[in-house]
Amino acid sequence: MELSLEEQDPPVEDLGQQLQPYEHLQHLNLSKNGIRDISTIAYLHHLLTVNASQNAIASIKFLEELAATDRLQFLQVSPFKSCNARPPCACRDST
């Protein structure tokens, strides 16, 4: 299952519980919005790819929970400066 909320008008700023019905979501595109916190995606245990580039995300600390699932294969969060998640997180495209 794939969901794209790319460049919404008006921009998405808070995910809140909007993604809760999508518990089997595998691919998520949240790019080009005004999102500051994506930690609510941590309960989406089937995620394989996440694109959250061009947002205002302050922390990816929640990735420790996602990394424990061994499923996340791709994460794009930019212009984030570093990836603090521990392996096996695939933070290949974090800049």
PDB file of C-alpha atoms in Angstrom, residues 4-59:
ATOM      1  CA  SER A   4       1.401  10.268  -1.110  1.00  0.00           C
ATOM      2  CA  LEU A   5       0.727  13.547   0.667  1.00  0.00           C
ATOM      3  CA  GLU A   6       3.356  15.368  -1.388  1.00  0.00           C
ATOM      4  CA  GLU A   7       3.068  19.152  -1.651  1.00  0.00           C
ATOM      5  CA  GLN A   8      -0.435  19.519  -0.272  1.00  0.00           C
ATOM      6  CA  ASP A   9      -2.266  22.828  -0.508  1.00  0.00           C
ATOM      7  CA  PRO A  10      -2.467  23.956   2.213  1.00  0.00           C
ATOM      8  CA  PRO A  11       0.730  22.205   3.385  1.00  0.00           C
ATOM      9  CA  VAL A  12       0.421  19.443   5.970  1.00  0.00           C
ATOM     10  CA  GLU A  13       1.988  20.677   9.233  1.00  0.00           C
ATOM     11  CA  ASP A  14       0.838  18.084  11.745  1.00  0.00           C
ATOM     12  CA  LEU A  15       0.185  14.415  11.020  1.00  0.00           C
ATOM     13  CA  GLY A  16      -1.719  13.865  14.242  1.00  0.00           C
ATOM     14  CA  GLN A  17      -3.679  10.619  13.881  1.00  0.00           C
ATOM     15  CA  GLN A  18      -4.277  10.995  10.123  1.00  0.00           C
ATOM     16  CA  LEU A  19      -2.210   7.917   9.240  1.00  0.00           C
ATOM     17  CA  GLN A  20      -3.676   5.620  11.888  1.00  0.00           C
ATOM     18  CA  PRO A  21      -6.096   3.882   9.458  1.00  0.00           C
ATOM     19  CA  TYR A  22      -3.138   2.951   7.232  1.00  0.00           C
ATOM     20  CA  GLU A  23      -1.459   0.429   9.541  1.00  0.00           C
ATOM     21  CA  HIS A  24      -0.300  -1.727   6.598  1.00  0.00           C
ATOM     22  CA  LEU A  25       1.213   1.191   4.699  1.00  0.00           C
ATOM     23  CA  GLN A  26       4.509   0.311   2.986  1.00  0.00           C
ATOM     24  CA  HIS A  27       5.456   3.454   1.051  1.00  0.00           C
ATOM     25  CA  LEU A  28       4.864   6.971   2.347  1.00  0.00           C
ATOM     26  CA  ASN A  29       5.608  10.287   0.643  1.00  0.00           C
ATOM     27  CA  LEU A  30       5.248  13.355   2.859  1.00  0.00           C
ATOM     28  CA  SER A  31       7.619  15.617   0.920  1.00  0.00           C
ATOM     29  CA  LYS A  32       7.235  19.355   0.334  1.00  0.00           C
ATOM     30  CA  ASN A  33       5.030  20.205   3.308  1.00  0.00           C
ATOM     31  CA  GLY A  34       5.548  22.000   6.623  1.00  0.00           C
ATOM     32  CA  ILE A  35       5.756  18.949   8.878  1.00  0.00           C
ATOM     33  CA  ARG A  36       7.883  19.380  12.022  1.00  0.00           C
ATOM     34  CA  ASP A  37       7.364  15.980  13.634  1.00  0.00           C
ATOM     35  CA  ILE A  38       6.938  12.628  11.894  1.00  0.00           C
ATOM     36  CA  SER A  39       7.295  10.497  15.012  1.00  0.00           C
ATOM     37  CA  THR A  40       3.686   9.343  14.646  1.00  0.00           C
ATOM     38  CA  ILE A  41       4.799   7.091  11.773  1.00  0.00           C
ATOM     39  CA  ALA A  42       6.645   4.894  14.283  1.00  0.00           C
ATOM     40  CA  TYR A  43       3.534   2.713  14.716  1.00  0.00           C
ATOM     41  CA  LEU A  44       3.465   1.937  10.974  1.00  0.00           C
ATOM     42  CA  HIS A  45       5.450  -1.274  11.290  1.00  0.00           C
ATOM     43  CA  HIS A  46       5.167  -2.275   7.625  1.00  0.00           C
ATOM     44  CA  LEU A  47       6.868   0.832   6.215  1.00  0.00           C
ATOM     45  CA  LEU A  48       9.556   0.121   3.650  1.00  0.00           C
ATOM     46  CA  THR A  49      10.157   3.631   2.286  1.00  0.00           C
ATOM     47  CA  VAL A  50       9.544   7.126   3.618  1.00  0.00           C
ATOM     48  CA  ASN A  51      10.164  10.378   1.774  1.00  0.00           C
ATOM     49  CA  ALA A  52       9.810  13.308   4.150  1.00  0.00           C
ATOM     50  CA  SER A  53      12.154  15.691   2.340  1.00  0.00           C
ATOM     51  CA  GLN A  54      11.611  19.455   2.203  1.00  0.00           C
ATOM     52  CA  ASN A  55       9.838  19.668   5.553  1.00  0.00           C
ATOM     53  CA  ALA A  56      10.780  21.282   8.877  1.00  0.00           C
ATOM     54  CA  ILE A  57      11.513  18.046  10.749  1.00  0.00           C
ATOM     55  CA  ALA A  58      13.463  18.697  13.939  1.00  0.00           C
ATOM     56  CA  SER A  59      14.273  15.141  15.066  1.00  0.00           C
TER      57      SER A  59
END
